[in-house]
């Protein structure tokens, strides 16, 4: 598909705002727990500096700062990329678009497609490719429509493909 053309809205799916909000919340909780761990270690050091020595204090604070920075950097990168990302379902392929980058998954390469439902993530579509890779479609707006559309297109592709075994 030409990237200059406007994709069909019925076949275009973007990352859900609810997923982005959940990731914001999880990142915030990680920072809160990191600060709490530093506070507990600092309090322990103030009360009993033999048990909570300087080495432990510096190690915990350094680890928490590094962990939070890496987590925050990854989160910012995800949010930035998710705003440029969408998925386009064609007649015989699924195209993943992030900015100017496009990755095309021919539906003829799908060996198994299985709808799933996970408690925290909701509905998803797990696809095992013929090369044994796994692709999961999860976290998109109109997720149920996406699963139904991709499943129908896979069935149509299989029905029209010549059967050779």
MMTF fields as JSON, N, C-alpha, C and O atoms, coordinates in Angstrom:
{
  "mmtfVersion": "1.0.0",
  "mmtfProducer": "UNKNOWN",
  "numBonds": 659,
  "numAtoms": 660,
  "numGroups": 165,
  "numChains": 1,
  "numModels": 1,
  "chainsPerModel": [1],
  "groupsPerChain": [165],
  "chainIdList": ["A"],
  "bondAtomList": [4, 2, 8, 6, 12, 10, 16, 14, 20, 18, 24, 22, 28, 26, 32, 30, 36, 34, 40, 38, 44, 42, 48, 46, 52, 50, 56, 54, 60, 58, 64, 62, 68, 66, 72, 70, 76, 74, 80, 78, 84, 82, 88, 86, 92, 90, 96, 94, 100, 98, 104, 102, 108, 106, 112, 110, 116, 114, 120, 118, 124, 122, 128, 126, 132, 130, 136, 134, 140, 138, 144, 142, 148, 146, 152, 150, 156, 154, 160, 158, 164, 162, 168, 166, 172, 170, 176, 174, 180, 178, 184, 182, 188, 186, 192, 190, 196, 194, 200, 198, 204, 202, 208, 206, 212, 210, 216, 214, 220, 218, 224, 222, 228, 226, 232, 230, 236, 234, 240, 238, 244, 242, 248, 246, 252, 250, 256, 254, 260, 258, 264, 262, 268, 266, 272, 270, 276, 274, 280, 278, 284, 282, 288, 286, 292, 290, 296, 294, 300, 298, 304, 302, 308, 306, 312, 310, 316, 314, 320, 318, 324, 322, 328, 326, 332, 330, 336, 334, 340, 338, 344, 342, 348, 346, 352, 350, 356, 354, 360, 358, 364, 362, 368, 366, 372, 370, 376, 374, 380, 378, 384, 382, 388, 386, 392, 390, 396, 394, 400, 398, 404, 402, 408, 406, 412, 410, 416, 414, 420, 418, 424, 422, 428, 426, 432, 430, 436, 434, 440, 438, 444, 442, 448, 446, 452, 450, 456, 454, 460, 458, 464, 462, 468, 466, 472, 470, 476, 474, 480, 478, 484, 482, 488, 486, 492, 490, 496, 494, 500, 498, 504, 502, 508, 506, 512, 510, 516, 514, 520, 518, 524, 522, 528, 526, 532, 530, 536, 534, 540, 538, 544, 542, 548, 546, 552, 550, 556, 554, 560, 558, 564, 562, 568, 566, 572, 570, 576, 574, 580, 578, 584, 582, 588, 586, 592, 590, 596, 594, 600, 598, 604, 602, 608, 606, 612, 610, 616, 614, 620, 618, 624, 622, 628, 626, 632, 630, 636, 634, 640, 638, 644, 642, 648, 646, 652, 650, 656, 654],
  "bondOrderList": [1, 1, 1, 1, 1, 1, 1, 1, 1, 1, 1, 1, 1, 1, 1, 1, 1, 1, 1, 1, 1, 1, 1, 1, 1, 1, 1, 1, 1, 1, 1, 1, 1, 1, 1, 1, 1, 1, 1, 1, 1, 1, 1, 1, 1, 1, 1, 1, 1, 1, 1, 1, 1, 1, 1, 1, 1, 1, 1, 1, 1, 1, 1, 1, 1, 1, 1, 1, 1, 1, 1, 1, 1, 1, 1, 1, 1, 1, 1, 1, 1, 1, 1, 1, 1, 1, 1, 1, 1, 1, 1, 1, 1, 1, 1, 1, 1, 1, 1, 1, 1, 1, 1, 1, 1, 1, 1, 1, 1, 1, 1, 1, 1, 1, 1, 1, 1, 1, 1, 1, 1, 1, 1, 1, 1, 1, 1, 1, 1, 1, 1, 1, 1, 1, 1, 1, 1, 1, 1, 1, 1, 1, 1, 1, 1, 1, 1, 1, 1, 1, 1, 1, 1, 1, 1, 1, 1, 1, 1, 1, 1, 1, 1, 1],
  "groupList": [{"groupName": "UNK", "atomNameList": ["N", "CA", "C", "O"], "elementList": ["N", "C", "C", "O"], "formalChargeList": [0, 0, 0, 0], "bondAtomList": [1, 0, 2, 1, 3, 2], "bondOrderList": [1, 1, 2], "singleLetterCode": "X", "chemCompType": "L-PEPTIDE LINKING"}],
  "groupTypeList": [0, 0, 0, 0, 0, 0, 0, 0, 0, 0, 0, 0, 0, 0, 0, 0, 0, 0, 0, 0, 0, 0, 0, 0, 0, 0, 0, 0, 0, 0, 0, 0, 0, 0, 0, 0, 0, 0, 0, 0, 0, 0, 0, 0, 0, 0, 0, 0, 0, 0, 0, 0, 0, 0, 0, 0, 0, 0, 0, 0, 0, 0, 0, 0, 0, 0, 0, 0, 0, 0, 0, 0, 0, 0, 0, 0, 0, 0, 0, 0, 0, 0, 0, 0, 0, 0, 0, 0, 0, 0, 0, 0, 0, 0, 0, 0, 0, 0, 0, 0, 0, 0, 0, 0, 0, 0, 0, 0, 0, 0, 0, 0, 0, 0, 0, 0, 0, 0, 0, 0, 0, 0, 0, 0, 0, 0, 0, 0, 0, 0, 0, 0, 0, 0, 0, 0, 0, 0, 0, 0, 0, 0, 0, 0, 0, 0, 0, 0, 0, 0, 0, 0, 0, 0, 0, 0, 0, 0, 0, 0, 0, 0, 0, 0, 0],
  "groupIdList": [1, 2, 3, 4, 5, 6, 7, 8, 9, 10, 11, 12, 13, 14, 15, 16, 17, 18, 19, 20, 21, 22, 23, 24, 25, 26, 27, 28, 29, 30, 31, 32, 33, 34, 35, 36, 37, 38, 39, 40, 41, 42, 43, 44, 45, 46, 47, 48, 49, 50, 51, 52, 53, 54, 55, 56, 57, 58, 59, 60, 61, 62, 63, 64, 65, 66, 67, 68, 69, 70, 71, 72, 73, 74, 75, 76, 77, 78, 79, 80, 81, 82, 83, 84, 85, 86, 87, 88, 89, 90, 91, 92, 93, 94, 95, 96, 97, 98, 99, 100, 101, 102, 103, 104, 105, 106, 107, 108, 109, 110, 111, 112, 113, 114, 115, 116, 117, 118, 119, 120, 121, 122, 123, 124, 125, 126, 127, 128, 129, 130, 131, 132, 133, 134, 135, 136, 137, 138, 139, 140, 141, 142, 143, 144, 145, 146, 147, 148, 149, 150, 151, 152, 153, 154, 155, 156, 157, 158, 159, 160, 161, 162, 163, 164, 165],
  "secStructList": [7, 7, 6, 6, 1, 7, 7, 7, 4, 4, 4, 3, 3, 3, 5, 7, 2, 2, 2, 2, 2, 2, 2, 2, 2, 2, 2, 2, 2, 2, 2, 2, 2, 2, 2, 2, 2, 2, 2, 2, 2, 2, 2, 2, 2, 2, 2, 7, 6, 6, 6, 1, 7, 2, 2, 2, 2, 2, 2, 2, 2, 2, 2, 2, 2, 2, 2, 2, 2, 2, 2, 2, 2, 2, 2, 2, 2, 2, 2, 2, 2, 2, 2, 2, 3, 3, 3, 3, 3, 7, 1, 1, 3, 3, 3, 3, 3, 3, 6, 6, 3, 3, 3, 3, 3, 3, 4, 4, 4, 3, 3, 3, 3, 3, 3, 3, 3, 3, 6, 6, 6, 3, 3, 3, 3, 3, 3, 3, 3, 6, 6, 1, 7, 3, 3, 3, 3, 7, 1, 5, 6, 6, 2, 2, 2, 2, 2, 2, 2, 2, 2, 2, 2, 2, 2, 2, 2, 2, 2, 2, 1, 7, 7, 7, 7],
  "xCoordList": [0.851, 0.0, 0.885, 1.886, 0.534, 1.289, 1.077, -0.061, 2.18, 2.063, 1.505, 1.123, 1.453, 0.899, -0.631, -1.279, -1.206, -2.661, -3.22, -2.562, -4.417, -5.081, -5.633, -6.417, -5.246, -5.735, -7.229, -7.766, -7.886, -9.298, -9.502, -8.863, -10.389, -10.595, -11.14, -10.868, -11.903, -12.462, -11.388, -11.569, -10.281, -9.234, -7.957, -6.915, -8.027, -6.879, -7.145, -8.225, -6.143, -6.293, -5.097, -3.952, -5.371, -4.328, -4.235, -5.143, -3.118, -2.932, -3.993, -4.232, -4.609, -5.682, -5.155, -4.09, -5.902, -5.536, -5.569, -4.8, -6.451, -6.522, -5.222, -4.773, -4.612, -3.339, -2.236, -1.402, -2.234, -1.229, -1.412, -0.435, -2.669, -2.923, -2.448, -1.858, -2.695, -2.272, -0.751, -0.212, -0.058, 1.411, 1.91, 2.9, 1.214, 1.563, 1.447, 2.342, 0.341, 0.084, 1.133, 1.652, 1.445, 2.447, 3.821, 4.545, 4.178, 5.455, 5.466, 6.458, 4.357, 4.257, 4.361, 5.042, 3.696, 3.782, 5.217, 5.682, 5.908, 7.309, 8.169, 9.022, 7.939, 8.699, 8.336, 9.215, 7.046, 6.602, 7.233, 7.729, 7.214, 7.815, 9.326, 9.902, 9.974, 11.403, 11.724, 12.666, 10.945, 11.136, 10.87, 11.578, 9.844, 9.527, 10.687, 11.041, 11.282, 12.416, 13.598, 14.275, 13.843, 14.918, 14.619, 15.509, 13.37, 12.987, 13.145, 13.624, 12.748, 12.88, 14.36, 14.738, 15.183, 16.615, 17.24, 18.074, 16.846, 17.361, 16.935, 17.738, 15.689, 15.184, 15.945, 16.337, 16.149, 16.908, 18.327, 18.868, 18.938, 20.289, 20.341, 21.29, 19.324, 19.283, 19.09, 19.652, 18.309, 18.027, 19.174, 19.595, 19.681, 20.724, 21.736, 21.606, 22.748, 23.716, 24.658, 25.36, 24.687, 25.495, 24.806, 25.451, 23.514, 22.751, 22.514, 22.671, 22.141, 21.894, 23.073, 22.954, 24.21, 25.436, 25.415, 24.474, 26.472, 26.572, 26.575, 26.002, 27.223, 27.296, 25.906, 25.562, 25.117, 23.755, 22.935, 22.215, 23.038, 22.285, 22.623, 21.724, 23.911, 24.341, 23.931, 23.484, 24.081, 23.722, 22.236, 21.858, 21.392, 19.941, 19.536, 18.778, 20.029, 19.664, 20.155, 19.419, 21.386, 21.915, 21.108, 20.773, 20.793, 20.005, 18.623, 18.169, 17.965, 16.617, 16.661, 15.803, 17.636, 17.742, 17.972, 17.31, 18.899, 19.166, 17.936, 17.577, 17.295, 16.108, 15.002, 14.396, 14.741, 13.683, 14.016, 13.126, 15.285, 15.669, 15.495, 14.966, 15.939, 15.762, 14.282, 13.851, 13.51, 12.076, 11.396, 10.562, 11.739, 11.149, 11.542, 10.706, 12.804, 13.25, 12.509, 12.083, 12.355, 11.608, 10.151, 9.565, 9.573, 8.171, 7.993, 7.051, 8.885, 8.797, 8.943, 8.228, 9.87, 10.062, 8.803, 8.383, 8.195, 6.966, 5.841, 5.162, 5.646, 4.565, 4.793, 3.859, 6.033, 6.342, 6.071, 5.459, 6.523, 6.297, 4.828, 4.349, 4.111, 2.706, 1.847, 0.819, 2.243, 1.481, 1.661, 0.812, 2.773, 3.036, 2.644, 2.771, 2.177, 1.943, 0.477, -0.423, 0.258, -1.063, -0.897, 0.177, -1.973, -1.98, -3.027, -4.15, -2.68, -3.615, -3.858, -2.915, -5.128, -5.485, -5.887, -6.878, -5.112, -5.409, -6.124, -6.481, -6.33, -7.015, -6.193, -6.751, -4.868, -4.038, -2.814, -1.87, -2.827, -1.684, -2.099, -3.149, -1.242, -1.373, -0.105, 1.004, -0.278, 0.865, 0.97, 0.019, 2.141, 2.422, 3.174, 4.243, 2.634, 3.229, 3.587, 2.74, 4.866, 5.325, 6.128, 7.274, 5.517, 6.165, 6.346, 5.373, 7.6, 7.907, 8.236, 8.393, 8.343, 8.681, 7.419, 6.416, 7.49, 6.384, 6.908, 7.99, 6.137, 6.453, 5.19, 4.122, 5.327, 4.172, 4.22, 5.242, 3.102, 2.946, 1.938, 0.739, 2.4, 1.454, 0.627, 1.186, -0.675, -1.527, -1.329, -1.709, -0.737, -0.438, 0.667, 0.835, 1.424, 2.485, 1.966, 2.728, 0.679, 0.105, -0.258, -1.081, 0.359, 0.072, -1.098, -1.886, -1.212, -2.256, -2.666, -1.811, -3.953, -4.468, -5.455, -6.415, -5.21, -6.035, -6.434, -5.576, -7.737, -8.178, -7.935, -8.157, -7.482, -7.212, -7.834, -8.16, -7.99, -8.448, -7.661, -7.728, -6.922, -6.142, -6.749, -7.219, -6.734, -7.399, -6.942, -7.781, -5.65, -5.143, -5.16, -5.276, -5.045, -4.913, -6.207, -6.352, -7.146, -8.374, -8.168, -7.255, -9.003, -8.912, -7.67, -7.218, -7.137, -5.985, -6.054, -6.851, -5.222, -5.119, -3.666, -2.772, -3.445, -2.113, -1.99, -2.809, -0.951, -0.723, 0.655, 1.663, 0.688, 1.966, 2.241, 1.423, 3.411, 3.783, 4.435, 4.829, 4.542, 5.152, 6.617, 7.148, 7.282, 8.683, 8.804, 9.881, 7.694, 7.608, 7.615, 7.56, 7.681, 7.564, 6.134, 5.209, 5.956, 4.627, 4.388, 5.252, 3.218, 2.803, 1.487, 0.537, 1.437, 0.194, -0.324, 0.411, -1.588, -2.243, -3.03, -4.038, -2.565, -3.192, -3.004, -1.98, -4.0, -3.882, -4.334, -4.043, -5.036, -5.506, -6.935, -7.691, -7.29, -8.682, -9.513, -9.012, -10.767, -11.677, -11.041, -11.052, -10.494, -9.753, -10.601, -10.103, -11.859, -12.712, -12.912, -12.903, -13.094, -13.231, -11.952, -12.003, -10.814, -9.526, -9.387, -9.006, -9.694, -9.584, -10.499, -10.091, -11.726, -12.69, -12.223, -12.276, -11.771, -11.342, -10.127, -10.102, -9.128, -7.92, -8.252, -7.746, -9.076, -9.472, -10.204, -9.952, -11.107, -11.818, -10.85, -10.952, -9.921, -8.964, -8.036, -7.673, -7.659, -6.825, -7.609, -7.081, -8.863, -9.7, -9.872, -9.803, -10.093, -10.251, -8.955, -8.99, -7.82, -6.53, -6.283, -5.803, -6.611, -6.432, -7.354, -6.958, -8.571, -9.54, -9.116, -9.359, -8.493, -8.104, -6.734, -6.38, -5.956, -4.608, -4.695, -5.537, -3.833, -3.819, -3.321, -2.37, -3.949, -3.594, -2.495, -2.747, -1.276, -0.163, 0.406, 0.798, 0.45, 1.059, 1.778, 2.355],
  "yCoordList": [-1.183, 0.0, 1.231, 1.282, 2.189, 3.439, 4.213, 4.452, 4.607, 5.278, 6.698, 7.299, 7.241, 8.58, 8.554, 9.579, 7.376, 7.262, 7.142, 6.612, 7.628, 7.513, 6.096, 5.667, 5.35, 3.989, 3.966, 4.911, 2.867, 2.669, 2.574, 1.756, 3.404, 3.474, 2.167, 1.834, 1.424, 0.157, -0.912, -1.872, -0.765, -1.774, -1.269, -1.919, -0.122, 0.475, 0.451, 0.824, 0.007, -0.124, 0.517, 0.281, 1.332, 2.038, 1.464, 0.78, 1.759, 1.331, 2.032, 3.231, 1.281, 1.786, 2.777, 2.571, 3.834, 4.807, 4.157, 4.542, 3.175, 2.475, 1.724, 1.674, 1.143, 0.444, 1.437, 1.158, 2.577, 3.599, 4.119, 4.304, 4.357, 4.79, 3.742, 4.093, 2.463, 1.391, 1.368, 1.15, 1.592, 1.627, 2.844, 2.754, 4.007, 5.188, 4.838, 5.137, 4.207, 3.859, 2.866, 3.034, 1.85, 0.867, 1.508, 1.169, 2.422, 3.127, 3.991, 4.035, 4.67, 5.498, 4.638, 5.019, 3.483, 2.59, 2.099, 1.983, 1.815, 1.395, 2.464, 2.163, 3.713, 4.822, 4.983, 5.2, 4.877, 4.993, 3.896, 4.169, 2.648, 1.556, 1.725, 1.363, 2.266, 2.54, 3.583, 3.419, 4.645, 5.692, 5.127, 5.454, 4.275, 3.662, 2.779, 2.791, 2.014, 1.168, 2.015, 1.66, 3.121, 4.033, 4.622, 4.731, 4.998, 5.584, 4.562, 4.902, 3.316, 2.271, 2.034, 1.905, 1.979, 1.769, 2.964, 2.78, 4.172, 5.375, 5.401, 5.737, 5.052, 5.007, 3.951, 4.189, 2.769, 1.713, 2.147, 1.839, 2.861, 3.367, 4.382, 4.395, 5.223, 6.227, 5.571, 6.037, 4.503, 3.832, 2.908, 2.926, 2.101, 1.126, 1.101, 0.332, 1.961, 2.083, 0.884, 0.735, 0.018, -1.195, -2.208, -2.824, -2.379, -3.34, -2.789, -3.507, -1.527, -0.855, 0.08, 1.296, -0.494, 0.29, 1.164, 1.121, 1.954, 2.888, 2.162, 2.644, 1.006, 0.247, -0.186, -0.065, -0.69, -1.102, 0.095, 0.011, 1.196, 2.397, 2.879, 3.126, 3.01, 3.481, 2.487, 2.888, 1.188, 0.163, 0.201, 0.165, 0.274, 0.295, 1.552, 1.473, 2.704, 3.965, 3.972, 4.386, 3.52, 3.493, 2.534, 2.864, 1.342, 0.381, 0.943, 0.838, 1.532, 2.075, 3.208, 3.275, 4.086, 5.193, 4.645, 5.076, 3.703, 3.117, 2.385, 2.545, 1.586, 0.844, 1.797, 1.596, 2.825, 3.789, 4.553, 4.806, 4.923, 5.63, 4.758, 5.22, 3.486, 2.581, 2.324, 2.302, 2.13, 1.896, 3.119, 2.981, 4.296, 5.524, 5.764, 6.168, 5.518, 5.689, 4.729, 5.12, 3.482, 2.515, 2.906, 2.741, 3.421, 3.856, 5.041, 5.068, 6.006, 7.174, 6.745, 7.238, 5.826, 5.316, 4.605, 4.801, 3.774, 3.062, 4.041, 3.896, 5.037, 6.002, 6.793, 7.013, 7.222, 7.961, 7.104, 7.577, 5.851, 4.964, 4.578, 4.416, 4.43, 4.027, 5.114, 4.811, 6.35, 7.436, 7.445, 7.964, 6.865, 6.801, 5.44, 5.235, 4.522, 3.144, 2.897, 3.388, 2.136, 1.581, 0.296, -0.01, -0.434, -1.72, -1.659, -1.218, -2.092, -2.088, -3.527, -4.267, -3.921, -5.27, -5.215, -4.58, -5.885, -5.957, -7.258, -8.017, -7.511, -8.741, -9.979, -11.01, -9.893, -11.074, -10.801, -11.591, -9.683, -9.357, -8.405, -7.764, -8.339, -7.367, -6.528, -7.062, -5.2, -4.299, -3.526, -2.873, -3.609, -2.871, -1.615, -1.707, -0.445, 0.824, 1.624, 1.882, 2.016, 2.902, 4.001, 3.794, 5.172, 6.28, 5.92, 5.632, 5.935, 5.578, 4.097, 3.622, 3.367, 1.943, 1.108, 1.31, 0.171, -0.749, -2.175, -2.473, -3.041, -4.459, -5.205, -5.026, -6.04, -6.734, -8.2, -8.869, -8.686, -10.085, -10.706, -10.458, -11.513, -12.182, -13.201, -14.006, -13.167, -14.079, -15.53, -16.445, -15.746, -17.109, -17.736, -18.956, -16.92, -17.418, -17.855, -18.405, -17.62, -17.971, -19.455, -19.895, -20.223, -21.653, -21.896, -22.819, -21.072, -21.248, -19.871, -19.045, -19.632, -18.38, -18.762, -19.492, -18.266, -18.648, -17.422, -16.754, -17.126, -16.04, -16.438, -17.585, -15.487, -15.732, -14.615, -13.549, -14.872, -13.832, -13.979, -15.005, -12.943, -12.938, -11.912, -10.858, -12.225, -11.394, -9.939, -9.038, -9.69, -8.31, -7.628, -6.404, -8.4, -7.8, -7.791, -7.0, -8.646, -8.75, -9.646, -10.471, -9.494, -10.38, -10.085, -8.944, -11.15, -11.012, -12.108, -13.039, -11.994, -13.022, -13.467, -12.678, -14.752, -15.321, -16.021, -16.87, -15.651, -16.275, -16.925, -16.268, -18.225, -18.92, -18.984, -19.468, -18.486, -18.467, -19.791, -20.58, -20.02, -21.254, -21.363, -22.47, -20.235, -20.264, -20.361, -20.143, -20.69, -20.92, -19.647, -19.732, -18.462, -17.205, -17.054, -17.608, -16.305, -16.023, -14.528, -13.731, -14.144, -12.746, -12.645, -13.372, -11.744, -11.52, -10.135, -9.15, -10.066, -8.783, -8.49, -9.138, -7.517, -7.179, -5.691, -5.112, -5.077, -3.685, -2.662, -1.476, -3.083, -2.147, -1.703, -2.405, -0.523, -0.084, -1.034, -1.592, -1.223, -2.129, -3.514, -4.106, -4.006, -5.269, -6.437, -7.259, -6.515, -7.611, -7.562, -8.601, -6.355, -6.205, -6.634, -7.273, -6.282, -6.665, -8.185, -8.748, -8.842, -10.301, -10.951, -11.868, -10.474, -11.042, -10.826, -11.749, -9.619, -9.306, -10.138, -10.704, -10.218, -10.984, -12.469, -13.143, -12.984, -14.394, -14.702, -15.73, -13.814, -14.003, -13.975, -14.803, -13.038, -12.922, -14.147, -14.603, -14.668, -15.881, -17.05, -17.803, -17.202, -18.291, -18.138, -19.125, -16.919, -16.667, -16.982, -17.559, -16.605, -16.877, -18.385, -18.88, -19.111, -20.566, -21.231, -22.184, -20.729, -21.329, -21.108, -21.967, -19.988, -19.691, -20.235, -20.28, -20.651, -21.18, -22.617, -23.377, -23.001, -24.396, -25.301, -24.956, -26.438, -27.38, -28.306, -29.181, -28.133, -29.027, -29.609, -28.874, -30.907, -31.561, -32.783, -33.464],
  "zCoordList": [0.0, 0.0, 0.0, 0.716, -0.772, -0.842, 0.452, 0.858, 1.104, 2.399, 2.278, 3.282, 1.054, 0.866, 0.817, 1.03, 0.534, 0.479, 1.887, 2.781, 2.077, 3.374, 3.515, 2.668, 4.567, 4.716, 5.047, 5.623, 4.669, 4.948, 6.46, 7.121, 7.008, 8.456, 9.02, 10.174, 8.226, 8.703, 8.841, 9.59, 8.137, 8.146, 8.805, 8.713, 9.467, 10.152, 11.648, 12.107, 12.405, 13.855, 14.529, 14.145, 15.539, 16.285, 17.699, 18.172, 18.356, 19.743, 20.598, 20.451, 21.472, 22.319, 23.363, 23.945, 23.587, 24.63, 26.012, 26.893, 26.21, 27.498, 27.77, 28.915, 26.747, 26.897, 27.259, 28.12, 26.609, 26.918, 28.34, 29.066, 28.742, 30.125, 31.128, 32.15, 30.854, 31.753, 31.864, 32.948, 30.751, 30.795, 31.572, 32.297, 31.419, 32.233, 33.72, 34.511, 34.079, 35.478, 35.989, 37.093, 35.211, 35.635, 35.815, 36.75, 34.934, 35.063, 36.324, 37.052, 36.57, 37.78, 39.036, 39.988, 39.052, 40.208, 40.402, 41.536, 39.326, 39.433, 40.088, 40.924, 39.702, 40.298, 41.774, 42.608, 42.102, 43.499, 44.357, 45.45, 43.857, 44.627, 44.749, 45.775, 43.724, 43.792, 44.855, 45.63, 44.888, 45.898, 47.293, 48.246, 47.41, 48.714, 49.174, 50.353, 48.256, 48.609, 49.077, 50.042, 48.402, 48.824, 50.201, 51.045, 50.419, 51.718, 52.843, 53.925, 52.594, 53.619, 53.942, 55.106, 52.903, 53.118, 53.845, 54.731, 53.48, 54.143, 55.602, 56.473, 55.883, 57.262, 58.064, 59.206, 57.444, 58.126, 58.417, 59.479, 57.481, 57.671, 58.817, 59.601, 58.908, 59.981, 61.347, 62.339, 61.411, 62.689, 63.104, 64.26, 62.167, 62.487, 61.348, 60.396, 61.464, 60.365, 60.27, 59.27, 61.301, 61.194, 60.285, 59.436, 60.458, 59.653, 58.248, 57.261, 58.161, 56.869, 56.604, 56.752, 56.212, 56.071, 54.82, 54.026, 54.664, 53.536, 52.189, 51.212, 52.151, 50.895, 50.438, 49.263, 51.377, 51.048, 50.589, 49.594, 51.3, 50.958, 49.544, 48.74, 49.243, 47.929, 46.846, 45.771, 47.125, 46.134, 45.804, 44.633, 46.827, 46.6, 45.845, 44.878, 46.27, 45.614, 44.161, 43.266, 43.92, 42.551, 41.677, 40.54, 42.206, 41.442, 41.104, 39.964, 42.08, 41.849, 40.826, 39.946, 40.928, 39.964, 38.561, 37.617, 38.409, 37.085, 36.546, 35.38, 37.395, 36.981, 36.533, 35.48, 37.324, 36.983, 35.7, 34.888, 35.507, 34.28, 33.041, 32.029, 33.111, 31.978, 31.71, 30.557, 32.771, 32.634, 32.023, 31.127, 32.492, 31.979, 30.525, 29.717, 30.187, 28.798, 27.87, 26.784, 28.291, 27.491, 27.336, 26.266, 28.398, 28.357, 27.406, 26.614, 27.484, 26.597, 25.143, 24.271, 24.883, 23.517, 23.03, 21.89, 23.893, 23.521, 23.194, 22.178, 24.056, 23.838, 22.555, 21.784, 22.324, 21.105, 19.865, 18.907, 19.879, 18.74, 18.591, 17.468, 19.691, 19.6, 18.969, 18.364, 19.096, 18.468, 16.948, 16.222, 16.467, 15.027, 14.442, 13.235, 15.265, 14.838, 14.5, 15.18, 13.451, 13.171, 12.384, 11.866, 12.31, 11.641, 10.544, 10.787, 9.351, 8.22, 7.789, 7.509, 7.736, 7.324, 5.858, 5.499, 5.018, 3.594, 3.278, 4.179, 1.993, 1.576, 1.895, 2.27, 1.75, 1.952, 2.827, 2.836, 3.563, 4.417, 5.535, 5.485, 6.533, 7.616, 7.575, 7.586, 7.526, 7.456, 8.761, 9.192, 9.382, 10.606, 10.194, 9.59, 10.511, 10.102, 11.348, 12.203, 11.437, 12.503, 11.837, 11.439, 11.719, 11.021, 9.564, 8.866, 9.092, 7.706, 7.54, 6.415, 8.643, 8.578, 8.396, 9.081, 7.462, 7.222, 7.278, 6.773, 7.889, 7.927, 7.497, 8.082, 6.469, 5.911, 6.325, 6.174, 6.848, 7.201, 6.239, 6.368, 5.273, 4.385, 5.179, 5.924, 5.026, 5.782, 5.36, 6.091, 4.186, 3.751, 4.602, 4.587, 5.344, 6.217, 7.585, 8.381, 7.874, 9.173, 9.167, 8.364, 10.064, 10.173, 11.125, 10.919, 12.165, 13.173, 13.692, 14.014, 13.771, 14.353, 15.438, 15.192, 16.633, 17.774, 18.596, 19.172, 18.65, 19.539, 20.997, 21.383, 21.788, 23.197, 24.018, 23.496, 25.291, 26.204, 27.497, 28.175, 27.817, 29.051, 29.986, 29.555, 31.249, 32.25, 32.192, 32.177, 32.16, 32.2, 30.849, 30.781, 29.755, 28.433, 27.647, 26.716, 27.995, 27.221, 26.02, 26.01, 25.006, 23.845, 22.999, 22.896, 22.4, 21.515, 20.465, 20.579, 19.451, 18.426, 18.365, 18.059, 18.664, 18.6, 17.25, 16.899, 16.499, 15.203, 15.203, 15.463, 14.909, 14.755, 13.262, 12.48, 12.885, 11.48, 11.087, 11.946, 9.802, 9.307, 9.702, 9.79, 9.943, 10.378, 11.902, 12.456, 12.578, 14.039, 14.878, 16.105, 14.252, 15.013, 15.495, 14.901, 16.57, 17.11, 17.005, 17.37, 16.509, 16.437, 17.192, 16.902, 18.156, 18.907, 18.6, 18.679, 18.252, 18.043, 19.314, 19.598, 20.066, 21.339, 21.597, 21.233, 22.228, 22.653, 21.634, 21.79, 20.598, 19.58, 19.881, 20.552, 19.369, 19.447, 18.6, 17.624, 18.958, 18.246, 18.092, 17.013, 19.192, 19.191, 18.665, 17.896, 19.065, 18.614, 17.099, 16.438, 16.547, 15.099, 14.388, 13.337, 14.961, 14.385, 14.34, 13.314, 15.446, 15.511, 14.479, 13.766, 14.407, 13.451, 12.007, 11.195, 11.689, 10.334, 9.93, 8.837, 10.795, 10.467, 10.358, 9.46, 11.236, 11.18, 9.877, 9.249, 9.471, 8.197, 7.02, 6.116, 7.024, 5.918, 5.862, 4.778, 7.019, 7.04, 6.45, 5.632, 6.861, 6.324, 4.815, 4.082, 4.348, 2.91, 2.16, 1.072, 2.737, 2.105, 2.019, 0.999, 3.087, 3.088, 2.065, 1.393, 1.951, 1.018, -0.427, -1.274, -0.724, -2.104, -2.477, -3.655, -1.468, -1.741, -2.219, -1.741, -3.158, -3.594, -2.473, -1.772, -2.306, -1.244, -1.725, -2.554, -1.22, -1.57, -0.291, 0.615, -0.223, 0.927, 0.529, 1.377]
}
